[in-house]
Amino acid sequence: MLTSTSSVEFAPAATKELQIAYRRYTLSAEASCAMPCTLAVIHSVSLCKEVYAPLLNQLRTAQGDAYSFDYRNHGDSYMVNRGLIDQDYTTKDVFADSVRDLFSLVDTLELAKRRPLIGIGHSGGASGMLLAEIMRPNTFDAIVAIDPILTTVDPRNVQQGDTSPTDTYAIIAQMAANRRATWKNRDKARASLFEHGMYTGWCPQAIDAFLDHGLCDLEDGTGVTLKCPPSQEAHTFMSGIAYPYEVFRRLPEIRVPVLFIGAENSEFNSPESIQAFAMQCKHKEFAVLPQLRHMLPHEDPKAVADVIDRFLQRIRTTINPVTARI
């Protein structure tokens, strides 16, 4: 559970001149099952770092700190970087950039120095977490991938008449580009965002976190707007369009334990797909939570936290609390 939350802090991005916003959460575990660890958390595209606080608060095994950060073009990172990002500065491949930014955060803050480092990613953030471990093995001691954006289908071998994963992601990007971005106030935003689409069914705590931290006041005082503009959300989707199959193809390279968590009613992955992803890894576990959808950590954070807690309990005896990276 959470015992304290830092203010928004910043660390250097992998690209010079840009900054990455993060919050540090202090976690306290139940004494009988405590696992000393540090968590690094990557959000889904279109969201922000704070919406994972309800999930972190439900964890009962993790003892240490959790660092949740915004993509360079999302949330508070975008707010501090927007002068450069709006000029299309060094953001051509946001997906790969987010992985390099994760490395920068891990190294600058020395996240792996004192305790085992566990990566937790959701959606595109989960795909990025997996790619990070592929690109730089042993960055993490274990990974939790929540409904990752992966595919078992090689887009180069799609049969004529079938839908390519690339086409699907392009459609999602176009929908993101056309989404509404401003409202008169947060109450209007609540009614608009959380009554339809991907945001329906969220728990009250996650809704409040997004309204408080995923939106900002317009400079002229006429309303509120998303901290990740639709153009940047769409750009993020499009920049990652080639990665879902490539990450899937390279999952056998990962040697640390990986937990895949899926949702029975996910808009992106069937339960069979989650199992197929897991079977690519050497040390794997998978779980599919009933009745939930792609936004499962925000729909039922306790259910997701319970699965993570059981995973941490199982691996805590196999992870050296004093790692070779010290």
Coordinates of C-alpha atoms in Angstrom, one line a residue:
M1 CA 0.0 0.0 0.0
L2 CA 1.0 3.6 -0.5
T3 CA 2.3 5.5 2.5
S4 CA 3.6 8.6 0.7
T5 CA 3.6 10.3 -2.7
S6 CA 6.2 12.8 -4.0
S7 CA 5.5 15.9 -5.9
V8 CA 6.2 15.8 -9.6
E9 CA 10.0 15.5 -10.2
F10 CA 12.0 15.5 -13.4
A11 CA 15.0 13.6 -14.7
P12 CA 16.9 13.9 -18.0
A13 CA 15.4 12.2 -21.0
A14 CA 17.6 10.1 -23.3
T15 CA 17.4 13.1 -25.8
K16 CA 19.3 16.1 -24.7
E17 CA 17.2 19.1 -23.7
L18 CA 14.1 17.0 -22.9
Q19 CA 12.9 16.1 -19.4
I20 CA 10.9 13.1 -18.1
A21 CA 8.3 13.7 -15.3
Y22 CA 7.9 11.1 -12.6
R23 CA 6.5 10.6 -9.1
R24 CA 8.0 8.4 -6.4
Y25 CA 5.6 6.4 -4.3
T26 CA 6.6 4.8 -1.0
L27 CA 5.2 1.3 -0.6
S28 CA 4.7 -0.5 2.7
A29 CA 4.0 -4.3 2.7
E30 CA 2.4 -6.5 5.1
A31 CA 5.2 -7.8 7.4
S32 CA 4.5 -11.5 6.7
C33 CA 4.9 -11.3 2.9
A34 CA 7.2 -8.3 2.4
M35 CA 9.4 -8.3 -0.7
P36 CA 12.0 -5.5 -0.8
C37 CA 11.9 -4.1 -4.4
T38 CA 11.8 -1.0 -6.5
L39 CA 9.0 -0.7 -9.1
A40 CA 9.3 1.1 -12.4
V41 CA 5.9 1.8 -14.0
I42 CA 5.1 2.8 -17.6
H43 CA 1.6 3.9 -18.5
S44 CA -0.6 3.2 -21.5
V45 CA -0.7 5.6 -24.4
S46 CA -3.1 8.5 -23.8
L47 CA -2.9 8.1 -20.0
C48 CA -0.5 9.5 -17.3
K49 CA 1.7 8.3 -14.5
E50 CA -0.8 9.0 -11.7
V51 CA -3.6 6.7 -12.8
Y52 CA -1.6 3.7 -11.6
A53 CA -1.6 5.0 -8.0
P54 CA -4.8 3.1 -7.2
L55 CA -3.1 -0.1 -8.4
L56 CA 0.0 0.5 -6.4
N57 CA -2.1 1.2 -3.3
Q58 CA -3.6 -2.2 -3.5
L59 CA -0.2 -4.1 -3.5
R60 CA 0.5 -5.9 -0.3
T61 CA 3.8 -7.5 -1.0
A62 CA 6.1 -4.8 -2.4
Q63 CA 8.2 -3.0 0.1
G64 CA 10.2 0.0 -1.2
D65 CA 9.5 2.6 -3.8
A66 CA 7.6 2.8 -7.1
Y67 CA 8.6 5.3 -9.8
S68 CA 5.9 6.1 -12.3
F69 CA 6.8 8.3 -15.2
D70 CA 5.2 10.1 -18.2
Y71 CA 6.2 9.5 -21.8
R72 CA 8.1 12.5 -23.1
N73 CA 5.0 13.7 -25.0
H74 CA 2.4 12.9 -22.3
G75 CA 1.3 14.4 -19.0
D76 CA 3.8 16.6 -17.1
S77 CA 6.6 15.6 -19.4
Y78 CA 4.7 17.1 -22.3
M79 CA 4.0 20.3 -20.3
V80 CA 7.7 20.9 -19.8
N81 CA 8.8 19.7 -23.2
R82 CA 6.0 21.1 -25.4
G83 CA 8.0 24.0 -26.7
L84 CA 10.3 21.6 -28.4
I85 CA 7.9 18.8 -29.1
D86 CA 5.4 21.0 -30.8
Q87 CA 8.2 21.8 -33.3
D88 CA 8.5 18.1 -34.0
Y89 CA 11.8 18.0 -32.2
T90 CA 13.4 14.6 -31.6
T91 CA 10.1 12.7 -31.3
K92 CA 10.0 10.8 -34.5
D93 CA 9.9 7.4 -32.8
V94 CA 8.1 7.9 -29.4
F95 CA 7.9 4.2 -28.7
A96 CA 11.6 3.6 -29.0
D97 CA 12.3 7.0 -27.3
S98 CA 10.2 5.9 -24.3
V99 CA 12.4 2.8 -23.9
R100 CA 15.6 4.9 -24.1
D101 CA 14.0 7.4 -21.6
L102 CA 13.3 4.5 -19.3
F103 CA 17.0 3.5 -19.4
S104 CA 17.9 7.1 -18.6
L105 CA 15.6 7.2 -15.6
V106 CA 16.8 3.8 -14.3
D107 CA 20.5 5.0 -14.6
T108 CA 20.1 8.6 -13.4
L109 CA 18.0 7.6 -10.3
E110 CA 20.0 4.4 -9.8
L111 CA 16.8 2.4 -9.5
A112 CA 18.5 -1.0 -9.6
K113 CA 21.2 -0.1 -7.0
R114 CA 19.6 -1.0 -3.7
R115 CA 16.8 -3.5 -4.4
P116 CA 15.6 -5.8 -7.1
L117 CA 14.0 -3.8 -9.9
I118 CA 10.5 -4.9 -11.1
G119 CA 9.1 -3.4 -14.3
I120 CA 5.3 -2.9 -14.5
G121 CA 3.9 -1.8 -17.8
H122 CA 0.4 -1.5 -19.2
S123 CA -0.7 -1.7 -22.9
G124 CA 1.9 0.0 -25.0
G125 CA 3.9 0.6 -21.8
A126 CA 4.1 -3.1 -21.3
S127 CA 5.4 -3.6 -24.8
G128 CA 8.0 -1.0 -24.1
M129 CA 9.0 -2.6 -20.9
L130 CA 9.5 -5.9 -22.7
L131 CA 11.5 -4.2 -25.5
A132 CA 13.7 -2.6 -22.8
E133 CA 14.6 -5.9 -21.4
I134 CA 15.3 -7.3 -24.9
M135 CA 17.5 -4.3 -25.8
R136 CA 19.4 -4.2 -22.5
P137 CA 19.2 -7.6 -20.8
N138 CA 19.1 -7.7 -17.0
T139 CA 17.8 -4.2 -16.7
F140 CA 15.0 -5.7 -14.6
D141 CA 14.8 -8.6 -12.2
A142 CA 11.3 -9.4 -13.3
I143 CA 8.5 -7.8 -15.5
V144 CA 4.8 -7.5 -15.2
A145 CA 3.2 -7.0 -18.6
I146 CA -0.5 -6.0 -18.3
D147 CA -2.4 -6.6 -21.6
P148 CA 0.6 -5.7 -23.8
I149 CA 0.2 -4.4 -27.3
L150 CA 1.7 -7.4 -29.2
T151 CA 0.7 -9.6 -32.1
T152 CA 1.5 -13.1 -33.2
V153 CA 0.8 -12.1 -36.8
D154 CA 3.7 -11.0 -39.0
P155 CA 2.3 -8.0 -40.9
R156 CA 4.5 -8.9 -43.8
N157 CA 2.7 -12.2 -44.2
V158 CA -0.9 -11.2 -44.0
Q159 CA -3.0 -13.0 -46.6
Q160 CA -4.9 -10.9 -49.1
G161 CA -8.3 -9.9 -47.8
D162 CA -7.3 -10.3 -44.1
T163 CA -6.8 -7.3 -41.8
S164 CA -3.2 -6.5 -41.0
P165 CA -2.3 -5.5 -37.4
T166 CA -0.7 -2.4 -39.0
D167 CA -4.1 -1.4 -40.5
T168 CA -5.7 -1.8 -37.0
Y169 CA -3.1 0.4 -35.3
A170 CA -3.5 3.0 -38.1
I171 CA -7.3 3.1 -37.4
I172 CA -6.7 3.5 -33.7
A173 CA -4.2 6.4 -34.4
Q174 CA -6.8 8.1 -36.6
M175 CA -9.4 7.8 -33.9
A176 CA -7.0 9.3 -31.4
A177 CA -6.3 12.2 -33.7
N178 CA -10.0 13.0 -33.9
R179 CA -10.8 12.8 -30.2
R180 CA -12.1 15.7 -28.2
A181 CA -9.4 17.5 -26.2
T182 CA -11.1 20.4 -24.4
W183 CA -14.0 20.9 -22.0
K184 CA -15.6 23.7 -20.1
N185 CA -14.5 22.1 -16.8
R186 CA -13.5 18.8 -15.2
D187 CA -17.1 17.8 -14.5
K188 CA -17.9 18.2 -18.2
A189 CA -14.8 16.2 -19.0
R190 CA -15.8 13.4 -16.6
A191 CA -19.2 13.1 -18.3
S192 CA -17.7 13.1 -21.7
L193 CA -14.7 10.7 -21.1
F194 CA -16.0 8.1 -18.7
E195 CA -19.5 7.4 -20.1
H196 CA -18.3 5.6 -23.3
G197 CA -15.3 4.0 -25.0
M198 CA -12.1 2.8 -23.3
Y199 CA -12.7 4.8 -20.2
T200 CA -16.1 3.2 -19.1
G201 CA -16.0 1.0 -16.1
W202 CA -13.1 2.8 -14.4
C203 CA -13.0 2.8 -10.6
P204 CA -13.6 6.2 -8.9
Q205 CA -10.0 6.6 -7.8
A206 CA -8.6 6.1 -11.3
I207 CA -11.1 8.5 -12.7
D208 CA -10.2 11.2 -10.2
A209 CA -6.5 10.6 -10.9
F210 CA -6.9 11.2 -14.6
L211 CA -9.1 14.2 -14.2
D212 CA -6.7 15.7 -11.7
H213 CA -3.4 14.9 -13.5
G214 CA -4.2 14.1 -17.1
L215 CA -5.9 17.4 -17.7
C216 CA -4.7 21.0 -17.2
D217 CA -6.4 24.4 -17.2
L218 CA -6.3 26.4 -20.4
E219 CA -4.1 29.4 -20.2
D220 CA -7.1 31.7 -20.9
G221 CA -9.1 30.2 -18.1
T222 CA -12.0 29.1 -20.4
G223 CA -11.7 25.4 -19.6
V224 CA -9.5 22.3 -19.4
T225 CA -7.6 20.3 -21.9
L226 CA -5.7 17.0 -22.2
K227 CA -2.0 17.1 -21.2
C228 CA -1.4 14.8 -24.2
P229 CA -2.8 16.5 -27.3
P230 CA -4.6 14.2 -29.7
S231 CA -2.0 14.8 -32.3
Q232 CA 0.7 13.5 -30.0
E233 CA -1.4 10.5 -28.9
A234 CA -1.9 9.6 -32.6
H235 CA 1.8 10.1 -33.3
T236 CA 2.7 7.8 -30.5
F237 CA 0.4 5.1 -31.9
M238 CA 1.8 5.5 -35.4
S239 CA 5.5 5.5 -34.2
G240 CA 5.0 2.2 -32.5
I241 CA 3.2 0.5 -35.4
A242 CA 6.1 -1.8 -36.3
Y243 CA 6.9 -3.0 -32.8
P244 CA 4.1 -5.4 -31.7
Y245 CA 5.2 -8.3 -33.9
E246 CA 9.0 -7.6 -33.5
V247 CA 8.7 -7.5 -29.7
F248 CA 6.7 -10.8 -29.8
R249 CA 9.2 -12.4 -32.1
R250 CA 12.0 -11.6 -29.7
L251 CA 10.3 -12.5 -26.4
P252 CA 12.5 -15.7 -26.2
E253 CA 15.5 -13.5 -25.6
I254 CA 14.1 -12.4 -22.2
R255 CA 15.6 -14.5 -19.3
V256 CA 14.0 -12.8 -16.3
P257 CA 10.6 -13.9 -15.0
V258 CA 7.7 -12.3 -16.8
L259 CA 4.0 -12.2 -15.7
F260 CA 1.5 -11.5 -18.4
I261 CA -1.9 -10.3 -17.2
G262 CA -4.8 -10.3 -19.7
A263 CA -8.5 -9.5 -19.5
E264 CA -11.3 -11.7 -20.6
N265 CA -13.0 -8.9 -22.5
S266 CA -9.9 -7.1 -23.8
E267 CA -10.4 -5.1 -26.9
F268 CA -6.8 -6.0 -28.0
N269 CA -5.9 -9.5 -26.8
S270 CA -7.8 -12.8 -26.5
P271 CA -7.0 -15.0 -23.5
E272 CA -5.4 -17.4 -26.1
S273 CA -3.1 -14.5 -27.2
I274 CA -2.0 -13.8 -23.7
Q275 CA -1.1 -17.4 -23.3
A276 CA 0.8 -17.4 -26.6
F277 CA 2.8 -14.3 -25.5
A278 CA 3.7 -16.0 -22.3
M279 CA 4.8 -19.3 -24.0
Q280 CA 7.5 -17.3 -25.8
C281 CA 9.3 -16.5 -22.6
K282 CA 11.7 -18.8 -20.7
H283 CA 10.4 -18.0 -17.2
K284 CA 6.8 -17.1 -17.6
E285 CA 3.4 -16.9 -15.9
F286 CA 0.1 -15.7 -17.2
A287 CA -3.3 -14.9 -15.8
V288 CA -6.6 -13.7 -17.5
L289 CA -9.0 -11.8 -15.3
P290 CA -12.7 -12.4 -15.9
Q291 CA -15.1 -9.7 -17.0
L292 CA -12.5 -7.0 -17.3
R293 CA -11.3 -5.1 -20.4
H294 CA -8.1 -3.6 -21.7
M295 CA -8.1 -0.9 -19.0
L296 CA -8.2 -3.6 -16.3
P297 CA -5.7 -1.9 -13.8
H298 CA -8.1 1.1 -13.7
E299 CA -11.3 -1.0 -13.7
D300 CA -10.4 -3.3 -10.8
P301 CA -7.0 -2.4 -9.4
K302 CA -7.3 -4.8 -6.5
A303 CA -7.8 -7.8 -8.8
V304 CA -4.7 -6.9 -10.8
A305 CA -2.7 -6.2 -7.6
D306 CA -3.7 -9.6 -6.2
V307 CA -2.2 -11.3 -9.2
I308 CA 1.0 -9.2 -9.0
D309 CA 1.3 -10.0 -5.2
R310 CA 1.1 -13.7 -5.9
F311 CA 3.8 -13.4 -8.6
L312 CA 6.1 -11.4 -6.3
Q313 CA 5.6 -14.0 -3.5
R314 CA 6.6 -16.8 -5.9
I315 CA 9.8 -15.1 -7.3
R316 CA 11.1 -13.4 -4.1
T317 CA 13.1 -16.4 -3.1
T318 CA 14.8 -16.6 -6.5
I319 CA 15.8 -13.0 -6.7
N320 CA 18.9 -12.0 -4.9
P321 CA 18.1 -8.9 -2.7
V322 CA 21.6 -7.6 -3.3
T323 CA 22.1 -7.7 -7.0
A324 CA 25.3 -7.9 -9.1
R325 CA 24.6 -4.4 -10.4
I326 CA 25.6 -2.8 -7.1

